[in-house]
Amino acid sequence: MKKALVCGGGGFIGSHLVKRLKREGFWVRAVDLKLPEFSISEADDFVIGDLRLQEVCNKLFDQHFDQVYQLAADMGGAGYIFTGENDAHVMHNSALVNLNIVELCRIHGVERVFYSSSACMYPAHNQEDPDNPHCSEDSAYPAHPDSEYGWEKLFSERLYLSYSRNHGLKVRVARFHNIFGPEGTWEGGKEKAPAALCRKIAQAGYGGTIEVWGDGMQTRSFLYIDECIEGIRRLIESDWEGPVNIGSEEMISINALAKLISDISGKGIVIKNIPGPTGVRGRNSDNRLIAQKLGWSPNYPLKKGIETTYRWIEAQCKKKG
Ligand code: NAD
């Protein structure tokens, strides 16, 4: 039986990944600061621990792992990353986790290591035109991410890839573009745009008004969680070392996303744009490389994913009262 370690296995993507690995027959150890918030982990062994601490990390490797997935990061939505208030935490915490894990993967001869980078590492100057952002993998340099979160991701990509070059560690690096879906953070300040908008609309009355940060013309693409997991599994099993985008090419403005959610809710919501942290003007996944290297790329319709997510967040809001 193959064994996998999922770092960040209590988080949104990590907990979905654990489910998938279990379905595929892996023995799974997950590690996180916390248990999953919205589900019961299916991991065979769940370790509550802080991956910034070497002694915690050392203990995880008391057995051989075929695959290690490193998803743990100090992260959140625009309200967490783009205000600048959490920069030192984000860089310090995530870099420490990555330094610890990659070294232990080398020491213990892990067969394959997956690292979750982010589209936030792409240069800000290529994402100023909301209708025409440029996010092909080879556009990463000269580097100029718009946040410290993006800089840390870039550093850690390079960290993993240098372990590949110098130590022969088989690493796979994905740059995720806005992953969303049920069982993701939907309140509290770390939620992302789709979850925040679903929550605001679920909590609004019929014909009510919601506030949307920025002028709403900023564009993004959003990938449904199931396809993200599919991409992770395909990438780690492939021969392509990356980095490669895992995202959707279905670009949409934030106001259009709010309108889509309003339509799904049937509430006829009015959108009020207010100043707020927004990040770059435009971002879209470029899936040419993943299609070429994996013979596969995401194609799940945004509307379908948003419908499922809205219903889940609506139910969470009702539960909370
Ligand atoms: P998440 O916040 O739900 O999951 C990250 C998990 O890491 C959390 O459960 C957190 O408790 C854990 N963690 C943080 N610091 C830790 C530490 N010191 N020790 C142990 N655990 C720690 O986020 P997610 O959406 O599941 O993202 C997973 C990965 O994908 C992250 O690396 C993130 O940067 C990356 N990513 C996500 C998106 C997205 O849209 N969700 C986009 C780009 C990149």
Tab-separated table of C-alpha atoms and ligand atoms in Angstrom:
chain	number	residue	atom	x	y	z
A	1	MET	CA	0.000	0.000	0.000
A	2	LYS	CA	1.371	3.428	-0.950
A	3	LYS	CA	1.814	5.955	1.833
A	4	ALA	CA	1.243	9.697	1.588
A	5	LEU	CA	1.832	12.588	3.947
A	6	VAL	CA	-0.436	15.609	3.472
A	7	CYS	CA	0.911	18.756	5.136
A	8	GLY	CA	-1.947	21.192	5.602
A	9	GLY	CA	-4.352	18.235	5.619
A	10	GLY	CA	-6.760	20.139	7.846
A	11	GLY	CA	-7.136	22.948	5.306
A	12	PHE	CA	-9.525	23.356	2.419
A	13	ILE	CA	-7.566	21.728	-0.411
A	14	GLY	CA	-5.667	19.370	1.910
A	15	SER	CA	-8.793	17.824	3.407
A	16	HIS	CA	-10.283	17.223	-0.040
A	17	LEU	CA	-6.969	15.715	-1.159
A	18	VAL	CA	-6.948	13.329	1.806
A	19	LYS	CA	-10.409	12.078	0.774
A	20	ARG	CA	-9.211	11.492	-2.760
A	21	LEU	CA	-6.048	9.674	-1.688
A	22	LYS	CA	-8.089	7.419	0.580
A	23	ARG	CA	-10.443	6.626	-2.304
A	24	GLU	CA	-7.396	5.658	-4.348
A	25	GLY	CA	-6.197	3.273	-1.637
A	26	PHE	CA	-3.338	5.222	-0.050
A	27	TRP	CA	-2.465	5.044	3.631
A	28	VAL	CA	-2.555	8.726	4.601
A	29	ARG	CA	-1.057	10.742	7.418
A	30	ALA	CA	-2.276	14.337	7.587
A	31	VAL	CA	-0.710	17.097	9.632
A	32	ASP	CA	-2.053	20.533	10.420
A	33	LEU	CA	-2.449	23.083	13.194
A	34	LYS	CA	-6.101	22.105	13.256
A	35	LEU	CA	-8.584	19.451	12.190
A	36	PRO	CA	-10.726	20.190	9.118
A	37	GLU	CA	-13.432	22.667	10.071
A	38	PHE	CA	-16.258	21.280	7.980
A	39	SER	CA	-15.671	17.545	7.707
A	40	ILE	CA	-14.232	14.630	9.599
A	41	SER	CA	-10.803	13.818	8.245
A	42	GLU	CA	-10.516	10.492	6.490
A	43	ALA	CA	-6.774	10.331	7.168
A	44	ASP	CA	-5.552	7.113	8.798
A	45	ASP	CA	-3.499	9.237	11.138
A	46	PHE	CA	-4.036	12.942	11.818
A	47	VAL	CA	-1.255	14.784	13.594
A	48	ILE	CA	-2.011	18.147	15.166
A	49	GLY	CA	1.263	19.999	15.011
A	50	ASP	CA	3.086	23.139	13.990
A	51	LEU	CA	5.257	22.513	10.927
A	52	ARG	CA	7.397	25.525	11.748
A	53	LEU	CA	8.907	23.391	14.502
A	54	GLN	CA	11.624	20.964	13.452
A	55	GLU	CA	10.883	18.507	16.254
A	56	VAL	CA	7.269	18.235	15.097
A	57	CYS	CA	8.368	17.675	11.499
A	58	ASN	CA	11.011	15.089	12.450
A	59	LYS	CA	8.437	12.901	14.184
A	60	LEU	CA	6.247	12.790	11.076
A	61	PHE	CA	8.898	10.848	9.191
A	62	ASP	CA	9.032	7.810	11.469
A	63	GLN	CA	8.059	5.737	8.435
A	64	HIS	CA	8.644	5.838	4.697
A	65	PHE	CA	6.371	7.973	2.515
A	66	ASP	CA	6.035	7.434	-1.219
A	67	GLN	CA	4.502	10.858	-1.673
A	68	VAL	CA	4.483	14.092	0.312
A	69	TYR	CA	2.047	16.891	-0.489
A	70	GLN	CA	3.057	20.243	0.994
A	71	LEU	CA	-0.015	22.472	1.156
A	72	ALA	CA	0.465	24.138	4.529
A	73	ALA	CA	0.804	27.918	4.291
A	74	ASP	CA	-0.122	31.007	6.190
A	75	MET	CA	-2.624	32.372	3.744
A	76	GLY	CA	-6.042	33.873	3.193
A	77	GLY	CA	-8.012	35.995	0.778
A	78	ALA	CA	-7.354	39.582	-0.314
A	79	GLY	CA	-8.276	40.890	3.138
A	80	TYR	CA	-5.428	38.898	4.636
A	81	ILE	CA	-2.764	39.046	1.949
A	82	PHE	CA	-3.058	42.463	0.320
A	83	THR	CA	-3.406	44.769	3.314
A	84	GLY	CA	0.286	44.320	4.196
A	85	GLU	CA	-0.540	43.783	7.843
A	86	ASN	CA	0.346	40.086	7.817
A	87	ASP	CA	3.437	40.216	5.584
A	88	ALA	CA	6.009	39.199	8.189
A	89	HIS	CA	3.872	36.307	9.414
A	90	VAL	CA	3.143	35.078	5.914
A	91	MET	CA	6.796	35.049	4.856
A	92	HIS	CA	8.243	33.729	8.093
A	93	ASN	CA	5.679	31.014	8.748
A	94	SER	CA	5.374	29.595	5.257
A	95	ALA	CA	9.101	29.712	4.514
A	96	LEU	CA	9.892	27.841	7.736
A	97	VAL	CA	7.391	25.103	6.900
A	98	ASN	CA	8.841	24.664	3.428
A	99	LEU	CA	12.459	24.663	4.618
A	100	ASN	CA	11.656	21.974	7.172
A	101	ILE	CA	9.625	19.723	4.901
A	102	VAL	CA	11.819	19.747	1.816
A	103	GLU	CA	14.904	18.860	3.848
A	104	LEU	CA	13.144	15.962	5.566
A	105	CYS	CA	11.900	14.687	2.207
A	106	ARG	CA	15.527	14.598	1.072
A	107	ILE	CA	16.813	12.918	4.231
A	108	HIS	CA	14.115	10.246	4.166
A	109	GLY	CA	14.221	9.562	0.428
A	110	VAL	CA	10.608	10.444	-0.332
A	111	GLU	CA	9.817	9.371	-3.903
A	112	ARG	CA	7.736	12.346	-4.992
A	113	VAL	CA	7.011	15.712	-3.431
A	114	PHE	CA	4.199	18.055	-4.426
A	115	TYR	CA	4.453	21.761	-3.618
A	116	SER	CA	1.482	24.113	-3.891
A	117	SER	CA	2.546	27.463	-5.272
A	118	SER	CA	0.167	30.202	-6.343
A	119	ALA	CA	-0.656	32.407	-9.314
A	120	CYS	CA	0.156	35.251	-6.909
A	121	MET	CA	3.821	34.736	-7.832
A	122	TYR	CA	3.267	36.132	-11.364
A	123	PRO	CA	4.589	39.646	-12.048
A	124	ALA	CA	2.108	42.420	-11.264
A	125	HIS	CA	3.045	44.296	-14.477
A	126	ASN	CA	1.647	41.441	-16.608
A	127	GLN	CA	-1.709	41.670	-14.867
A	128	GLU	CA	-2.629	45.333	-15.266
A	129	ASP	CA	-5.063	44.838	-18.140
A	130	PRO	CA	-8.181	43.114	-16.775
A	131	ASP	CA	-9.104	41.859	-20.258
A	132	ASN	CA	-5.720	40.508	-21.160
A	133	PRO	CA	-3.643	39.209	-18.246
A	134	HIS	CA	-0.504	37.252	-19.040
A	135	CYS	CA	0.079	34.221	-16.794
A	136	SER	CA	1.944	31.659	-18.849
A	137	GLU	CA	4.452	29.751	-16.763
A	138	ASP	CA	7.428	31.291	-18.560
A	139	SER	CA	6.258	34.838	-17.766
A	140	ALA	CA	7.343	34.487	-14.117
A	141	TYR	CA	10.636	36.345	-14.629
A	142	PRO	CA	11.735	39.090	-14.213
A	143	ALA	CA	9.830	38.553	-10.985
A	144	HIS	CA	7.545	41.152	-9.503
A	145	PRO	CA	4.732	39.572	-7.461
A	146	ASP	CA	2.291	42.058	-5.977
A	147	SER	CA	2.399	40.595	-2.458
A	148	GLU	CA	4.831	39.104	0.029
A	149	TYR	CA	2.689	35.967	-0.166
A	150	GLY	CA	3.643	35.747	-3.857
A	151	TRP	CA	7.327	36.340	-3.102
A	152	GLU	CA	7.360	33.549	-0.546
A	153	LYS	CA	5.729	31.209	-3.066
A	154	LEU	CA	8.384	32.098	-5.605
A	155	PHE	CA	11.155	31.513	-3.079
A	156	SER	CA	9.706	28.137	-2.124
A	157	GLU	CA	9.213	27.055	-5.741
A	158	ARG	CA	12.901	27.721	-6.220
A	159	LEU	CA	13.730	25.948	-2.979
A	160	TYR	CA	11.970	22.739	-4.104
A	161	LEU	CA	13.408	22.945	-7.604
A	162	SER	CA	16.925	23.417	-6.248
A	163	TYR	CA	16.503	20.246	-4.170
A	164	SER	CA	15.570	18.551	-7.400
A	165	ARG	CA	18.691	19.804	-9.170
A	166	ASN	CA	21.156	19.280	-6.326
A	167	HIS	CA	19.732	16.216	-4.581
A	168	GLY	CA	17.660	14.464	-7.233
A	169	LEU	CA	14.443	14.921	-5.235
A	170	LYS	CA	11.467	14.420	-7.554
A	171	VAL	CA	9.385	17.553	-7.049
A	172	ARG	CA	6.175	18.677	-8.713
A	173	VAL	CA	5.173	22.331	-8.460
A	174	ALA	CA	1.681	23.634	-9.205
A	175	ARG	CA	0.594	27.260	-9.352
A	176	PHE	CA	-3.014	27.265	-8.195
A	177	HIS	CA	-5.414	29.930	-9.455
A	178	ASN	CA	-8.224	30.697	-6.971
A	179	ILE	CA	-9.580	27.362	-5.865
A	180	PHE	CA	-13.100	27.326	-4.465
A	181	GLY	CA	-15.822	24.918	-3.405
A	182	PRO	CA	-17.682	23.447	-0.455
A	183	GLU	CA	-15.842	23.082	2.854
A	184	GLY	CA	-13.678	26.151	2.224
A	185	THR	CA	-13.334	29.086	4.619
A	186	TRP	CA	-16.384	31.307	4.139
A	187	GLU	CA	-16.112	33.860	6.967
A	188	GLY	CA	-13.648	35.301	9.451
A	189	GLY	CA	-11.337	37.340	7.186
A	190	LYS	CA	-9.382	34.572	5.409
A	191	GLU	CA	-12.133	33.682	2.929
A	192	LYS	CA	-11.649	34.302	-0.805
A	193	ALA	CA	-13.866	36.246	-3.189
A	194	PRO	CA	-16.285	33.435	-4.269
A	195	ALA	CA	-16.940	32.371	-0.667
A	196	ALA	CA	-17.190	35.972	0.579
A	197	LEU	CA	-19.668	36.879	-2.157
A	198	CYS	CA	-21.721	33.716	-1.594
A	199	ARG	CA	-21.886	34.524	2.122
A	200	LYS	CA	-22.867	38.148	1.589
A	201	ILE	CA	-25.622	37.143	-0.814
A	202	ALA	CA	-26.827	34.249	1.340
A	203	GLN	CA	-27.143	36.655	4.256
A	204	ALA	CA	-28.826	39.443	2.243
A	205	GLY	CA	-32.560	39.774	1.839
A	206	TYR	CA	-34.432	39.767	-1.486
A	207	GLY	CA	-33.497	42.928	-3.431
A	208	GLY	CA	-30.771	43.605	-0.831
A	209	THR	CA	-27.417	45.299	-1.411
A	210	ILE	CA	-23.964	43.755	-0.994
A	211	GLU	CA	-20.605	45.506	-0.932
A	212	VAL	CA	-17.945	44.399	-3.397
A	213	TRP	CA	-14.327	45.508	-3.010
A	214	GLY	CA	-12.819	47.692	-5.744
A	215	ASP	CA	-14.625	48.811	-8.889
A	216	GLY	CA	-15.621	45.210	-9.574
A	217	MET	CA	-14.009	45.278	-13.026
A	218	GLN	CA	-10.949	43.337	-11.809
A	219	THR	CA	-10.955	39.882	-13.389
A	220	ARG	CA	-10.058	36.419	-12.124
A	221	SER	CA	-10.671	32.794	-12.932
A	222	PHE	CA	-11.860	30.308	-10.325
A	223	LEU	CA	-11.268	26.590	-10.269
A	224	TYR	CA	-13.630	24.137	-8.642
A	225	ILE	CA	-12.005	22.025	-5.942
A	226	ASP	CA	-12.591	18.631	-7.597
A	227	GLU	CA	-10.606	19.680	-10.646
A	228	CYS	CA	-7.817	21.077	-8.499
A	229	ILE	CA	-7.495	17.684	-6.807
A	230	GLU	CA	-7.589	15.931	-10.173
A	231	GLY	CA	-4.783	18.217	-11.367
A	232	ILE	CA	-2.667	17.565	-8.254
A	233	ARG	CA	-2.975	13.808	-8.648
A	234	ARG	CA	-2.234	13.892	-12.357
A	235	LEU	CA	0.757	16.179	-11.878
A	236	ILE	CA	2.423	14.181	-9.113
A	237	GLU	CA	2.105	10.975	-11.119
A	238	SER	CA	3.449	12.640	-14.271
A	239	ASP	CA	7.005	13.146	-15.458
A	240	TRP	CA	6.638	16.924	-15.674
A	241	GLU	CA	8.431	18.695	-12.900
A	242	GLY	CA	6.637	22.004	-13.382
A	243	PRO	CA	5.928	24.653	-12.328
A	244	VAL	CA	2.571	24.443	-14.023
A	245	ASN	CA	-0.699	26.362	-13.690
A	246	ILE	CA	-3.645	24.521	-12.182
A	247	GLY	CA	-6.520	26.878	-12.820
A	248	SER	CA	-9.532	27.643	-14.932
A	249	GLU	CA	-9.407	29.689	-18.140
A	250	GLU	CA	-12.986	30.926	-17.623
A	251	MET	CA	-12.160	34.530	-16.717
A	252	ILE	CA	-14.842	36.694	-15.109
A	253	SER	CA	-14.981	40.151	-13.500
A	254	ILE	CA	-15.742	40.266	-9.789
A	255	ASN	CA	-18.982	42.168	-10.402
A	256	ALA	CA	-20.026	39.541	-12.975
A	257	LEU	CA	-19.248	36.838	-10.423
A	258	ALA	CA	-21.416	38.645	-7.874
A	259	LYS	CA	-24.186	38.869	-10.500
A	260	LEU	CA	-23.857	35.156	-11.255
A	261	ILE	CA	-24.238	34.311	-7.558
A	262	SER	CA	-27.147	36.721	-7.251
A	263	ASP	CA	-28.854	34.956	-10.180
A	264	ILE	CA	-28.266	31.554	-8.580
A	265	SER	CA	-29.776	32.835	-5.327
A	266	GLY	CA	-32.760	34.363	-7.168
A	267	LYS	CA	-32.543	37.370	-4.849
A	268	GLY	CA	-31.969	40.219	-7.346
A	269	ILE	CA	-29.067	41.600	-5.344
A	270	VAL	CA	-27.781	45.173	-5.888
A	271	ILE	CA	-23.991	45.498	-6.047
A	272	LYS	CA	-22.299	48.426	-4.348
A	273	ASN	CA	-18.606	48.817	-5.124
A	274	ILE	CA	-16.529	50.163	-2.256
A	275	PRO	CA	-12.780	50.745	-1.783
A	276	GLY	CA	-10.979	47.621	-0.562
A	277	PRO	CA	-7.943	45.393	-1.173
A	278	THR	CA	-8.165	43.805	-4.625
A	279	GLY	CA	-4.740	42.624	-5.800
A	280	VAL	CA	-3.894	42.800	-9.511
A	281	ARG	CA	-6.384	44.091	-12.126
A	282	GLY	CA	-6.619	40.880	-14.089
A	283	ARG	CA	-5.600	37.254	-13.743
A	284	ASN	CA	-6.469	34.162	-15.704
A	285	SER	CA	-4.953	30.718	-15.896
A	286	ASP	CA	-3.040	29.878	-19.052
A	287	ASN	CA	-3.568	26.159	-19.574
A	288	ARG	CA	-1.449	25.557	-22.643
A	289	LEU	CA	1.429	23.984	-20.725
A	290	ILE	CA	-0.679	21.683	-18.558
A	291	ALA	CA	-2.604	20.504	-21.620
A	292	GLN	CA	0.671	19.825	-23.413
A	293	LYS	CA	2.469	18.103	-20.536
A	294	LEU	CA	-0.366	16.192	-18.885
A	295	GLY	CA	-2.703	15.778	-21.853
A	296	TRP	CA	-5.408	17.178	-19.580
A	297	SER	CA	-6.636	20.555	-18.413
A	298	PRO	CA	-9.514	21.738	-16.228
A	299	ASN	CA	-12.862	22.366	-17.924
A	300	TYR	CA	-15.513	22.245	-15.177
A	301	PRO	CA	-18.002	25.096	-15.771
A	302	LEU	CA	-17.737	27.951	-13.251
A	303	LYS	CA	-21.518	28.199	-12.925
A	304	LYS	CA	-21.865	24.574	-11.856
A	305	GLY	CA	-19.172	24.909	-9.206
A	306	ILE	CA	-20.592	28.180	-7.898
A	307	GLU	CA	-24.076	26.674	-7.650
A	308	THR	CA	-22.825	23.840	-5.431
A	309	THR	CA	-20.717	26.220	-3.356
A	310	TYR	CA	-23.513	28.752	-2.900
A	311	ARG	CA	-25.888	26.062	-1.635
A	312	TRP	CA	-23.256	24.835	0.808
A	313	ILE	CA	-22.514	28.343	2.152
A	314	GLU	CA	-26.226	29.143	2.351
A	315	ALA	CA	-26.668	26.025	4.504
A	316	GLN	CA	-23.695	27.066	6.706
A	317	CYS	CA	-25.254	30.512	7.232
A	318	LYS	CA	-28.587	28.939	8.170
A	319	LYS	CA	-26.860	26.580	10.593
A	320	LYS	CA	-25.200	29.538	12.297
A	321	GLY	CA	-28.505	31.395	12.449
B	1	NAD	P1	-6.015	26.608	3.866
B	1	NAD	O1	-5.643	27.825	4.646
B	1	NAD	O2	-7.392	26.086	4.001
B	1	NAD	O3	-5.011	25.422	4.181
B	1	NAD	C1	-3.706	25.620	4.618
B	1	NAD	C2	-3.551	24.818	5.887
B	1	NAD	O4	-2.209	24.948	6.339
B	1	NAD	C3	-4.459	25.323	7.032
B	1	NAD	O5	-5.315	24.284	7.484
B	1	NAD	C4	-3.486	25.747	8.111
B	1	NAD	O6	-3.931	25.459	9.428
B	1	NAD	C5	-2.264	24.916	7.741
B	1	NAD	N1	-1.047	25.497	8.306
B	1	NAD	C6	-0.629	26.784	8.189
B	1	NAD	N2	0.493	26.951	8.890
B	1	NAD	C7	0.787	25.750	9.454
B	1	NAD	C8	1.822	25.306	10.305
B	1	NAD	N3	2.775	26.126	10.732
B	1	NAD	N4	1.805	24.008	10.696
B	1	NAD	C9	0.825	23.170	10.295
B	1	NAD	N5	-0.176	23.541	9.484
B	1	NAD	C10	-0.191	24.823	9.069
B	1	NAD	O7	-5.656	26.934	2.356
B	1	NAD	P2	-5.967	26.122	1.026
B	1	NAD	O8	-6.874	26.938	0.225
B	1	NAD	O9	-6.303	24.730	1.331
B	1	NAD	O10	-4.536	26.182	0.321
B	1	NAD	C11	-3.617	25.111	0.328
B	1	NAD	C12	-2.338	25.546	-0.358
B	1	NAD	O11	-2.626	25.971	-1.690
B	1	NAD	C13	-1.642	26.723	0.320
B	1	NAD	O12	-0.252	26.510	0.255
B	1	NAD	C14	-2.020	27.897	-0.520
B	1	NAD	O13	-1.060	28.920	-0.452
B	1	NAD	C15	-2.106	27.272	-1.900
B	1	NAD	N6	-2.994	28.028	-2.791
B	1	NAD	C16	-4.330	28.029	-2.568
B	1	NAD	C17	-5.154	28.759	-3.416
B	1	NAD	C18	-6.634	28.797	-3.229
B	1	NAD	O14	-7.307	29.479	-3.994
B	1	NAD	N7	-7.200	28.110	-2.260
B	1	NAD	C19	-4.601	29.492	-4.485
B	1	NAD	C20	-3.239	29.480	-4.660
B	1	NAD	C21	-2.446	28.722	-3.827
